[in-house]
Amino acid sequence: MRKYRKDYQPSSFLVEQVDLRVELDPTDTVVTAAMQVHRNPEAPAGDGVLVLDGDELELRAVRLDGVALSTERFEADSQSLRIPDVPERFELETEVVIHPDENTKLMGLYTSNEIFCTQCEAEGFRRITYYLDRPDVMARFTTRIEADCAKYPVLLSNGNRVDSGDLPGGRHWVQWEDPFRKPSYLFALVAGDLSCHRGSFRTASGREVALEIWVEPENIDKCEHALASLRAAMKWDEDTYGLEYDLDIYMIVAVNDFNMGAMENKGLNIFNSKYVLAKPSTATDDDYEGIESVVAHEYFHNWTGNRVTCRDWFQLTLKEGLTVFRDQEFSADMTSRAVKRIQDVTRLRTTQFAEDAGPLAHPIRPESYIEMNNFYTATVYEKGAEVVRLYQTLLGKEGFRKGLRRYLETHDGSAVTCDDFREAMAQANGRDLQQLERWYLQAGTPVVRAHGDWDESAREYRLTLSQSQRVFGEQTRPLPLPIPIRVGLLGSDGKDLPGASRTLELTESEQTFTFEGITERPVVSLARGFSAPIRLVVERTPAELAFLMAHDSDSFNRWEAGQDLSKRVLLGLNEDVLAGRPLDLGEDLVRAFRNVLLDPALDGSIKSLTLTLPSEEVLAQELESVDPDALHRARAFATRQLAAALRDEWTAAYRDNARGSDAIEKAEIDRRRIKNRALRYLTSLDESDTTARARARVRGAAGQAAEPGGG
Ligand code: SER
Ligand code: ZN
């Protein structure tokens, strides 16, 4: 059944407290749930029928205020349990049987390598017990887990471990209590023969938090990086936003079978092993950075997602866009801001722009869905993060911080909407942010066209910006979006003209912005730092692109100019391949590459990224119809030509960066990246000595051979 955002109704009933008892067994697990339920005073009166969600549950018993209900007092089917004529306030106890071993959907409670684990987002809790399985029903949970001692010595759930004991028949139990109210999608349970890598963190206010990473015993030596990442994330959130962790214990469990990358269950994150486990002999720099960013992402959800959650699943970007933005900012501070921004924008362009241009395009806050699990998309996550970034670009870092704190203080402990977030940002900064809602309502990547004129006699530079959006079938015409465009003007010496660097706010279909006191013809640098998720169209000569690539003070745009120049050359080569003409790379790109390669001011990571040709996916987005073979040949030709023309420079870059340590620190990562980039160009020549060197490199690899963005 299709659900619509506009049809939201508060739940007729709320749950104060849930006490779960889970008797674990791989084939037949018995779940007993005692719930304190009451009518929601904020909801319309309704028909007084309590309707709980369920999925593949076998109902054994229902008790209302301690009295077993006969079967004519309720209706149960595969999707729901309906009980008419319930009192204002009551205790409901249900008993169901589930089959974790047969649960191949990996939603609810399932087994993976003899480990029991759960995934409840978005609607998996209803596969564990009958419940009001929606995020705006927030309750306190206690969980008693019972299991076989030998097979499942470790029993984990949310919150604090408060008691434990033995049972007859070689079984044992552990009692967990989570003091924070939470929606059911944040419930978690894990049981198995797991080992723990321990650490601790002292919060800014001096509380000691136990950090525990639980893995299969053979992986116990691969957890240190995840632990270090967690500590760094906890510290960063305190320093950046004043946000402290709130429980005495924080656990991460690594399991092999996991649909999502990881899950932010309160106090008990569950991760796909690949985002936890790493050791120097097998992990690449990208693996390490991936772990750091996912560990941080799940940690940051503790505030943006858990303490303040989503009213309904249409609001998913409220927690995901915001938390992706937070993990991006964290990684930018931990590694290199410029490199991180380039990587994130590249990912956005390859995955999300394609989504926005295709048949599955949807706004970051969808209007309807049939299956919520299909809405964990690049649009909700990555474009959502760009929309959150718009607030920071418009309000500044300090304004954004104030807004975020206002949002969390106002809504702590509740389930809210994207509109509540915008309102908190607006109030904290005394700004009207109404027009920003359009970013939540309209799908498609906006196109911004720019045209500049320098008026020598008036000493003015006039920049005209216009925007257009994708029109979807019979829907109403899209309205202009508010689009911040960060701009700088470069003089002939390559420096920014003083006073000309600004953030322009494009809010109409077309606007002209005037820069005064401009005494020479400038080269404009537009949308610095990728200041909005748009496609920018601007006329540039190859000479201008080469100039920006050499001088722009904004490192993102410097990279971008290089990509645009490469794109132009590669698309020209593609046409030559299609027309059967002889191929010639020309001089522009070689000269620009040489400048970057020899520039002592650029670090190895930025160099490596700037000297990476745009991928075939990105090139294909520029073409009406794509011949993948021709595109591949064009790109391979350019790679070989750049390798041959700069053979001495690549060889020197390789040699100068060949030796160092395997440390996971910026200088060493920079060194490895440029070395590997150089080697990659050299191997494209397919000559015996460079290829032998590459082989030796792979054999001797301490695993650091990979790099961002691929080939
Ligand atoms: N909520 C989870 C996450 O984003 C699953 O996608 O981390
Ligand atoms: Zn998330």
XYZ file of C-alpha atoms and ligand atoms in Angstrom:
719
model
C 0.000 0.000 0.000
C 1.360 3.427 -0.951
C 1.814 5.841 1.956
C 1.722 9.628 1.580
C 3.552 12.242 3.593
C 0.458 14.463 3.661
C -1.571 11.702 5.371
C 0.458 11.743 8.596
C -1.615 11.222 11.739
C -0.232 10.960 15.256
C -0.488 7.512 16.790
C -3.757 6.920 18.693
C -1.783 5.161 21.418
C 1.623 5.698 22.994
C 3.903 3.339 24.899
C 5.533 4.462 28.126
C 7.629 1.416 28.875
C 8.451 -1.938 27.228
C 9.888 -4.881 29.136
C 11.140 -7.532 26.767
C 12.115 -11.061 27.550
C 13.842 -12.890 24.702
C 14.434 -16.641 25.116
C 16.978 -17.226 22.381
C 17.022 -20.319 20.263
C 18.047 -20.393 16.587
C 14.920 -22.218 15.462
C 12.281 -21.078 17.979
C 12.856 -17.919 19.959
C 10.137 -16.849 22.375
C 9.625 -13.107 22.784
C 7.489 -11.805 25.627
C 6.712 -8.083 25.582
C 5.041 -6.258 28.468
C 4.019 -2.743 27.409
C 2.566 0.161 29.366
C 0.170 1.705 26.847
C -2.055 4.789 27.002
C -4.160 6.840 24.622
C -2.390 9.730 22.924
C -4.049 12.963 24.115
C -2.732 14.710 20.968
C -4.433 12.286 18.573
C -8.016 12.415 17.275
C -10.379 10.237 19.350
C -10.443 7.412 16.779
C -12.317 4.137 17.097
C -10.574 2.981 20.277
C -9.028 -0.034 18.574
C -5.386 -0.705 19.396
C -3.595 -1.826 16.238
C -0.059 -3.173 16.597
C 2.239 -3.937 13.665
C 3.588 -7.448 13.134
C 5.364 -9.483 10.476
C 5.864 -13.269 10.388
C 5.081 -13.660 14.101
C 3.405 -16.677 15.706
C 1.169 -15.401 18.464
C 1.003 -17.548 21.602
C -0.822 -15.379 24.129
C -2.235 -11.918 24.814
C -2.799 -10.584 28.337
C -4.453 -7.276 29.179
C -3.818 -5.988 32.703
C -2.783 -9.488 33.690
C -5.843 -11.250 32.269
C -5.406 -13.644 29.348
C -7.602 -12.596 26.400
C -9.677 -15.219 24.676
C -9.306 -15.362 20.898
C -12.591 -13.521 20.244
C -11.261 -10.461 22.123
C -8.612 -9.724 19.424
C -7.763 -10.276 15.766
C -4.292 -11.321 14.713
C -2.992 -11.800 11.198
C 0.399 -11.686 9.548
C 0.482 -7.856 9.530
C -1.243 -6.790 12.728
C -2.753 -7.469 16.101
C -6.035 -5.593 16.675
C -7.631 -5.246 20.100
C -10.910 -3.286 20.355
C -12.281 -1.622 23.498
C -9.083 -1.108 25.396
C -9.031 1.183 28.460
C -7.371 4.642 28.632
C -4.272 3.160 30.209
C -3.313 -0.488 30.476
C -0.601 -3.093 30.448
C -0.495 -5.354 27.422
C 1.591 -8.493 27.407
C 2.139 -10.558 24.271
C 4.034 -13.758 23.682
C 5.238 -14.687 20.194
C 7.545 -17.228 18.587
C 10.003 -16.291 15.815
C 12.537 -18.264 13.767
C 15.888 -16.451 13.546
C 17.607 -19.173 11.495
C 15.009 -18.876 8.758
C 15.106 -15.091 8.694
C 16.879 -14.429 5.398
C 15.510 -10.902 5.028
C 18.138 -9.761 7.577
C 15.432 -7.591 9.164
C 14.367 -8.233 12.742
C 16.270 -10.944 14.668
C 18.492 -13.252 12.614
C 21.615 -15.385 12.866
C 24.921 -14.741 11.103
C 27.837 -17.166 11.719
C 26.254 -18.442 14.951
C 25.733 -14.893 16.193
C 22.244 -13.562 16.897
C 21.824 -9.979 15.807
C 19.099 -7.506 14.883
C 18.351 -4.835 12.325
C 15.200 -2.871 13.082
C 15.429 0.227 10.876
C 13.139 0.994 9.264
C 10.389 -1.512 10.102
C 12.149 -4.579 11.467
C 11.047 -4.468 15.105
C 7.604 -5.760 14.082
C 9.387 -8.959 13.052
C 10.431 -9.429 16.707
C 7.185 -8.623 18.486
C 3.820 -6.889 17.921
C 4.374 -3.190 18.449
C 3.544 0.394 17.436
C 6.471 0.192 15.051
C 6.759 3.840 14.032
C 9.456 6.343 14.997
C 7.131 8.822 16.751
C 6.308 6.270 19.457
C 9.199 6.571 21.901
C 9.393 4.340 24.963
C 11.783 3.196 27.674
C 13.052 -0.330 27.055
C 14.357 -3.054 29.322
C 15.547 -6.315 27.798
C 16.128 -9.658 29.464
C 18.035 -12.063 27.206
C 18.204 -15.780 27.956
C 20.442 -18.196 26.038
C 22.699 -21.202 26.136
C 25.863 -20.363 28.157
C 28.326 -22.259 26.002
C 27.194 -21.113 22.581
C 26.188 -17.582 23.534
C 28.354 -16.439 26.427
C 27.923 -12.775 25.450
C 24.424 -11.235 25.580
C 24.072 -7.563 24.621
C 21.278 -5.028 24.278
C 20.777 -1.264 24.527
C 21.696 0.807 27.551
C 23.314 -0.438 30.757
C 23.843 -4.034 31.871
C 22.092 -4.121 35.251
C 21.947 -7.778 36.313
C 22.677 -11.347 35.246
C 22.381 -14.923 36.462
C 22.298 -18.626 35.660
C 19.362 -20.765 34.646
C 18.850 -24.504 34.703
C 19.858 -26.506 31.601
C 23.144 -24.702 30.945
C 21.418 -21.412 30.171
C 22.001 -17.903 31.529
C 20.390 -14.474 31.423
C 21.408 -10.823 31.318
C 19.192 -7.835 32.044
C 19.670 -4.549 30.147
C 18.053 -1.190 30.846
C 18.063 1.789 28.515
C 17.226 4.983 30.422
C 16.519 7.000 27.248
C 13.186 6.874 25.481
C 13.618 5.600 21.960
C 11.679 4.489 18.894
C 11.634 0.755 18.192
C 13.908 1.057 15.141
C 16.798 1.739 17.545
C 16.306 -1.494 19.480
C 19.191 -3.980 19.239
C 20.156 -7.359 20.593
C 23.316 -9.396 20.001
C 24.301 -12.828 21.355
C 27.269 -15.015 20.569
C 30.780 -16.125 21.326
C 32.396 -12.749 20.909
C 35.603 -11.151 22.123
C 35.909 -7.596 23.284
C 38.471 -4.940 22.422
C 38.112 -2.398 25.206
C 38.905 1.240 25.634
C 37.504 4.249 27.415
C 36.745 7.904 26.914
C 36.526 10.697 29.457
C 33.863 13.200 28.438
C 34.346 16.966 28.655
C 32.349 16.979 31.882
C 34.571 14.248 33.330
C 32.420 11.119 33.006
C 34.238 7.911 32.125
C 32.585 5.988 29.265
C 33.472 2.330 28.619
C 34.058 1.668 24.912
C 33.646 -1.920 23.727
C 34.158 -3.378 20.281
C 32.809 -6.923 20.004
C 34.065 -9.238 17.259
C 34.630 -12.905 16.537
C 37.706 -14.058 18.502
C 39.943 -14.381 15.404
C 39.428 -10.686 14.588
C 40.405 -9.265 17.946
C 43.664 -7.793 16.571
C 41.818 -5.703 13.952
C 39.831 -3.326 16.143
C 42.262 -0.617 17.206
C 41.569 1.703 14.311
C 37.804 1.587 14.890
C 38.373 2.333 18.581
C 40.674 5.268 17.802
C 38.122 6.574 15.304
C 35.366 6.374 17.918
C 37.415 8.341 20.439
C 38.244 10.966 17.815
C 34.567 11.302 16.881
C 33.494 11.692 20.529
C 36.088 14.409 21.077
C 35.226 16.208 17.830
C 31.503 16.387 18.637
C 32.319 17.921 22.011
C 34.739 20.446 20.527
C 32.630 21.350 17.516
C 29.068 21.326 18.813
C 29.384 20.851 22.565
C 27.682 17.440 22.320
C 28.633 14.780 24.865
C 27.827 11.090 24.978
C 25.045 10.235 27.422
C 25.373 6.584 28.561
C 28.146 4.909 30.579
C 28.861 2.386 27.840
C 29.137 2.469 24.048
C 29.319 -0.813 22.154
C 30.042 -1.682 18.531
C 29.512 -5.195 17.177
C 30.953 -6.416 13.862
C 28.963 -9.023 11.932
C 29.523 -10.431 8.456
C 25.960 -10.447 7.178
C 24.590 -6.966 7.355
C 22.502 -5.201 4.733
C 23.301 -1.643 5.697
C 26.838 -0.351 6.252
C 26.134 0.036 9.937
C 23.320 0.884 12.337
C 23.157 3.447 15.119
C 21.096 1.462 17.691
C 21.199 3.289 21.009
C 24.422 2.370 22.803
C 24.851 -0.775 20.691
C 25.870 -0.123 17.104
C 25.911 -3.077 14.738
C 28.331 -2.871 11.816
C 29.165 -4.768 8.707
C 32.636 -6.181 9.532
C 34.289 -4.282 6.703
C 33.669 -0.993 8.557
C 35.296 -2.219 11.760
C 38.097 -4.633 10.989
C 41.448 -3.422 9.699
C 45.072 -4.213 10.188
C 48.083 -2.774 8.386
C 48.888 -5.937 6.450
C 45.534 -5.980 4.655
C 43.874 -2.550 4.848
C 44.301 0.319 2.396
C 44.238 4.032 3.198
C 40.716 4.137 1.803
C 39.686 1.295 4.135
C 41.000 3.234 7.114
C 39.218 6.406 6.087
C 36.026 4.456 5.401
C 36.103 2.976 8.911
C 36.790 6.344 10.507
C 33.898 7.963 8.704
C 31.317 5.193 9.313
C 32.243 4.840 13.002
C 31.854 8.605 13.343
C 28.584 8.640 11.385
C 26.949 6.105 13.691
C 28.307 7.858 16.762
C 26.967 11.244 15.611
C 23.507 9.701 15.238
C 23.360 9.481 19.018
C 22.292 13.132 18.949
C 21.065 13.591 15.389
C 18.765 10.603 15.044
C 18.505 9.065 18.502
C 18.041 11.867 21.050
C 16.089 13.771 18.390
C 14.522 11.421 15.886
C 12.214 11.484 12.847
C 8.455 11.879 13.195
C 7.870 9.562 10.222
C 10.018 7.909 7.557
C 9.391 10.676 5.026
C 11.692 12.717 7.264
C 14.598 10.277 6.931
C 16.909 12.962 5.547
C 16.399 14.896 8.786
C 18.682 12.425 10.509
C 20.648 11.044 7.554
C 21.400 14.207 5.575
C 22.384 15.930 8.812
C 24.509 13.056 10.057
C 26.268 12.584 6.706
C 27.030 16.317 6.778
C 28.444 15.903 10.286
C 30.622 12.942 9.327
C 31.867 14.821 6.253
C 32.887 17.771 8.401
C 34.560 15.450 10.892
C 36.588 13.681 8.201
C 37.496 17.039 6.677
C 38.967 18.080 10.030
C 40.721 14.738 10.549
C 42.258 14.423 7.076
C 42.315 17.141 4.413
C 39.311 19.387 3.903
C 40.030 19.897 0.201
C 40.526 16.204 -0.519
C 37.428 15.246 1.429
C 35.294 17.796 -0.409
C 36.512 16.558 -3.792
C 35.807 12.937 -2.844
C 32.318 13.762 -1.545
C 31.367 15.821 -4.582
C 32.700 13.146 -6.907
C 30.522 10.572 -5.158
C 27.515 12.911 -5.342
C 28.013 13.470 -9.047
C 28.491 9.828 -9.946
C 25.652 8.376 -7.866
C 23.201 11.082 -6.871
C 23.214 13.241 -10.011
C 22.459 10.096 -11.999
C 19.567 9.283 -9.630
C 18.225 12.833 -9.954
C 18.399 12.669 -13.760
C 16.753 9.236 -14.043
C 13.289 7.726 -13.639
C 13.704 7.190 -9.867
C 14.373 10.850 -9.080
C 12.732 11.955 -5.807
C 13.025 14.919 -3.462
C 15.286 14.473 -0.429
C 12.004 14.284 1.518
C 9.844 11.933 -0.582
C 6.096 12.536 -0.868
C 5.115 8.864 -0.962
C 6.492 5.343 -0.796
C 5.395 1.744 -1.060
C 8.497 0.121 0.444
C 10.472 2.373 2.792
C 13.600 0.239 2.479
C 13.972 1.474 -1.112
C 14.360 5.051 0.089
C 17.788 4.686 1.657
C 19.129 6.478 -1.387
C 21.988 8.717 -2.441
C 19.406 11.493 -2.722
C 18.211 11.216 0.892
C 21.763 10.778 2.241
C 24.200 12.636 -0.025
C 22.014 15.337 -1.521
C 20.413 15.650 1.912
C 23.870 16.407 3.323
C 24.400 19.071 0.654
C 21.105 20.698 1.610
C 22.217 20.771 5.269
C 25.466 22.318 4.063
C 23.432 25.126 2.447
C 22.399 26.272 5.936
C 26.045 26.465 6.969
C 26.987 28.322 3.781
C 24.173 30.818 4.344
C 24.498 31.209 8.120
C 28.233 30.695 8.593
C 29.781 28.049 10.859
C 28.876 29.876 14.052
C 25.298 30.482 12.907
C 24.971 26.834 11.954
C 26.279 25.744 15.339
C 23.768 27.981 17.120
C 20.976 26.598 14.957
C 21.966 22.994 15.558
C 22.104 23.532 19.303
C 18.720 25.243 19.238
C 17.289 22.311 17.269
C 18.636 19.717 19.723
C 17.687 21.685 22.851
C 14.150 22.402 21.656
C 13.405 18.866 20.496
C 15.445 16.628 22.801
C 13.553 13.383 23.409
C 11.076 13.874 20.585
C 10.314 12.895 17.018
C 10.250 15.831 14.623
C 10.308 16.993 11.001
C 12.595 18.688 8.488
C 10.420 21.791 8.962
C 11.272 21.800 12.680
C 14.962 21.744 11.778
C 14.598 24.678 9.388
C 12.563 26.587 11.956
C 15.220 26.102 14.655
C 17.935 27.314 12.250
C 15.795 30.339 11.333
C 14.964 31.269 14.928
C 18.474 30.884 16.268
C 19.760 33.195 13.542
C 16.835 35.609 13.187
C 16.517 34.711 9.517
C 13.617 33.860 7.242
C 14.507 30.485 5.711
C 11.087 29.703 4.252
C 12.282 29.453 0.657
C 14.717 26.699 1.622
C 11.770 24.333 1.918
C 11.767 24.084 -1.880
C 14.959 22.020 -1.668
C 12.871 19.436 0.225
C 9.977 19.560 -2.231
C 11.640 19.471 -5.650
C 13.665 16.703 -7.253
C 16.266 17.042 -9.992
C 19.670 18.723 -10.092
C 19.223 22.470 -10.716
C 21.199 23.975 -13.575
C 22.769 27.381 -12.963
C 24.041 29.377 -15.940
C 26.539 32.154 -15.400
C 27.635 34.964 -17.654
C 29.973 37.814 -16.723
C 30.705 41.210 -18.340
C 33.423 43.645 -17.410
C 32.589 47.283 -18.091
C 35.926 49.021 -18.307
C 34.586 52.584 -18.225
C 32.282 51.971 -15.260
C 34.939 49.762 -13.587
C 32.235 47.229 -12.947
C 31.975 43.510 -13.337
C 28.417 42.263 -13.769
C 27.622 38.631 -13.197
C 24.288 37.286 -14.377
C 23.130 34.014 -12.852
C 20.038 32.121 -13.918
C 18.591 28.824 -12.746
C 16.357 26.143 -14.189
C 14.993 22.906 -12.759
C 13.969 19.595 -14.180
C 10.224 19.490 -14.942
C 8.489 16.240 -14.000
C 5.514 15.127 -16.111
C 2.249 16.667 -15.001
C 3.572 18.105 -11.736
C 3.383 21.835 -11.131
C 6.259 23.868 -12.509
C 9.194 23.984 -10.128
C 9.887 27.256 -8.329
C 13.261 29.006 -8.105
C 15.449 27.645 -5.320
C 17.616 29.684 -2.975
C 21.135 28.885 -4.201
C 24.233 30.269 -2.480
C 27.027 30.839 -4.986
C 30.427 31.565 -3.451
C 32.366 33.707 -5.866
C 35.850 35.167 -6.230
C 37.406 37.268 -8.995
C 40.988 36.559 -10.031
C 43.218 39.323 -11.377
C 45.834 38.774 -14.050
C 48.411 37.905 -11.379
C 46.229 34.964 -10.331
C 45.359 36.534 -6.946
C 41.851 37.216 -5.665
C 40.839 40.842 -6.281
C 40.418 42.410 -2.837
C 36.828 42.756 -1.649
C 35.402 40.680 -4.485
C 35.069 37.335 -2.687
C 31.443 36.946 -1.646
C 28.545 34.560 -1.246
C 25.817 35.560 -3.699
C 22.292 34.409 -2.966
C 20.483 33.470 -6.127
C 16.798 33.328 -5.183
C 15.037 34.157 -8.450
C 15.062 32.699 -11.943
C 17.618 35.257 -13.007
C 19.606 37.913 -11.166
C 22.516 40.206 -11.963
C 25.139 40.966 -9.327
C 27.472 43.944 -9.697
C 31.050 44.130 -8.406
C 32.373 47.685 -8.232
C 35.889 49.074 -8.514
C 37.099 46.325 -10.840
C 39.911 47.856 -12.857
C 40.966 44.854 -14.933
C 39.192 42.042 -16.744
C 38.852 39.331 -14.070
C 38.508 35.573 -14.353
C 35.561 34.511 -12.188
C 35.734 31.526 -9.861
C 32.184 30.265 -9.265
C 30.472 28.069 -6.663
C 33.662 27.769 -4.656
C 33.882 24.676 -2.498
C 30.879 23.391 -4.472
C 28.619 25.769 -2.567
C 25.380 24.118 -3.781
C 24.377 20.780 -5.362
C 23.932 22.182 -8.855
C 25.246 21.772 -12.352
C 27.061 24.947 -13.288
C 27.160 26.005 -16.924
C 29.626 28.719 -17.827
C 31.532 29.565 -21.004
C 35.248 29.101 -20.476
C 38.174 29.047 -22.853
C 40.798 26.337 -22.325
C 43.183 29.148 -21.395
C 40.845 30.319 -18.606
C 40.507 26.789 -17.279
C 44.270 26.353 -17.292
C 44.603 29.715 -15.498
C 42.114 28.696 -12.782
C 43.773 25.308 -12.468
C 47.075 27.055 -11.853
C 45.928 29.880 -9.549
C 42.479 29.600 -7.958
C 42.808 30.125 -4.194
C 39.882 27.739 -3.722
C 41.391 24.274 -3.944
C 38.092 22.686 -4.899
C 37.722 24.967 -7.905
C 41.333 24.474 -8.794
C 40.663 20.782 -9.054
C 37.374 21.449 -10.821
C 39.059 23.586 -13.496
C 41.466 20.721 -14.136
C 38.557 18.291 -14.432
C 36.735 20.615 -16.829
C 39.813 20.990 -18.966
C 40.328 17.212 -18.980
C 36.656 16.661 -19.750
C 36.819 18.964 -22.723
C 39.888 17.225 -24.113
C 38.466 13.749 -23.464
C 35.093 14.513 -25.051
C 36.953 15.848 -28.102
C 38.964 12.634 -28.271
C 35.761 10.628 -27.918
C 34.383 12.363 -31.004
C 37.584 11.688 -32.888
C 37.365 8.004 -32.008
C 33.742 7.875 -33.189
C 34.622 9.665 -36.445
C 37.687 7.506 -37.032
C 40.012 10.509 -36.979
C 43.615 10.248 -35.783
C 43.957 11.089 -32.071
C 46.024 13.981 -30.769
C 46.034 15.017 -27.093
C 47.338 18.531 -27.774
C 49.463 20.606 -25.427
C 47.011 22.271 -22.967
C 46.478 19.309 -20.688
C 50.108 18.224 -20.677
C 51.210 21.709 -19.663
C 48.554 21.956 -16.953
C 49.444 18.511 -15.572
C 53.123 19.391 -15.509
C 52.397 22.583 -13.523
C 50.431 20.686 -10.911
C 52.901 17.837 -10.673
C 55.798 20.217 -10.088
C 53.936 22.659 -7.771
C 55.642 22.479 -4.360
C 52.659 24.128 -2.650
C 50.279 21.202 -3.303
C 50.202 18.081 -1.160
C 50.359 14.596 -2.674
C 46.671 13.808 -2.118
C 45.491 16.944 -3.908
C 48.002 16.359 -6.681
C 46.848 12.788 -7.083
C 43.190 13.848 -7.312
C 43.886 16.733 -9.669
C 45.912 14.450 -11.921
C 43.099 11.883 -12.104
C 41.124 12.063 -15.331
C 37.321 12.183 -14.918
C 35.783 8.705 -14.823
C 33.870 7.268 -17.744
C 30.652 7.598 -15.659
C 31.206 11.306 -15.196
C 32.089 11.791 -18.865
C 29.001 9.861 -19.924
C 26.793 12.376 -18.070
C 27.904 14.991 -20.614
C 26.798 12.962 -23.622
C 23.399 12.491 -25.246
C 24.262 8.969 -26.322
C 27.206 6.987 -25.055
C 29.447 4.507 -26.854
C 31.247 2.995 -23.849
C 33.956 1.451 -25.990
C 34.826 4.724 -27.705
C 34.839 6.571 -24.380
C 37.112 3.960 -22.895
C 39.531 4.204 -25.818
C 39.605 7.993 -25.617
C 40.392 7.946 -21.909
C 43.013 5.195 -22.234
C 44.697 7.137 -25.046
C 44.855 10.318 -22.956
C 46.257 8.377 -19.988
C 49.072 6.907 -22.097
C 49.880 10.246 -23.721
C 50.067 11.982 -20.338
C 52.277 9.182 -19.098
C 54.645 9.406 -22.065
C 54.848 13.194 -22.245
C 55.607 13.472 -18.515
C 57.597 10.285 -18.126
C 60.503 12.041 -16.354
C 58.213 13.951 -14.010
C 56.209 10.836 -13.070
C 59.386 8.866 -12.537
C 60.730 11.577 -10.238
C 57.430 11.764 -8.347
C 57.526 8.010 -7.873
C 61.169 7.963 -6.788
C 60.890 10.920 -4.407
C 57.901 9.384 -2.660
C 58.814 5.723 -2.753
C 60.073 5.406 0.779
C 58.272 6.110 4.019
C 56.351 4.394 6.781
C 52.977 2.664 6.787
C 51.648 5.142 9.322
C 48.037 6.286 8.984
C 48.904 9.953 9.084
C 48.392 12.735 6.596
C 51.970 13.155 5.359
C 52.357 9.437 4.728
C 48.942 9.113 3.070
C 49.787 12.077 0.802
C 53.070 10.452 -0.091
C 51.500 7.086 -0.919
C 48.803 8.674 -3.039
C 51.077 10.628 -5.364
C 53.489 7.725 -5.586
C 50.704 5.362 -6.594
C 49.257 7.886 -9.049
C 52.669 8.215 -10.693
C 53.036 4.468 -10.845
C 49.622 4.096 -12.375
C 50.485 6.454 -15.226
C 53.819 4.756 -15.759
C 52.272 1.289 -15.918
C 49.821 2.488 -18.579
C 52.871 2.633 -20.868
C 53.086 -1.130 -20.561
C 56.873 -1.125 -20.503
C 58.747 -3.883 -18.764
C 60.591 -1.833 -16.126
C 57.575 0.169 -14.951
C 55.429 -2.925 -14.904
C 58.047 -4.808 -12.927
C 58.149 -1.964 -10.457
C 54.385 -2.124 -10.085
C 54.538 -5.860 -9.473
C 57.189 -5.396 -6.845
C 55.042 -2.710 -5.297
C 52.056 -5.007 -5.042
C 54.132 -7.882 -3.660
C 55.768 -5.688 -1.061
C 52.589 -3.837 -0.288
C 51.837 -3.311 3.319
C 48.444 -2.880 1.775
C 48.632 0.824 1.132
C 48.257 0.675 -2.631
C 44.705 1.873 -3.044
C 43.702 5.465 -3.474
C 40.578 7.560 -3.836
C 38.566 7.774 -6.980
C 40.103 4.792 -8.722
C 42.024 4.953 -11.927
N 20.591 4.331 9.747
C 21.725 3.602 9.251
C 22.788 4.574 8.863
O 22.590 5.411 8.054
C 21.371 2.690 8.145
O 21.373 3.227 6.898
O 23.827 4.580 9.413
Zn 22.964 7.208 9.108
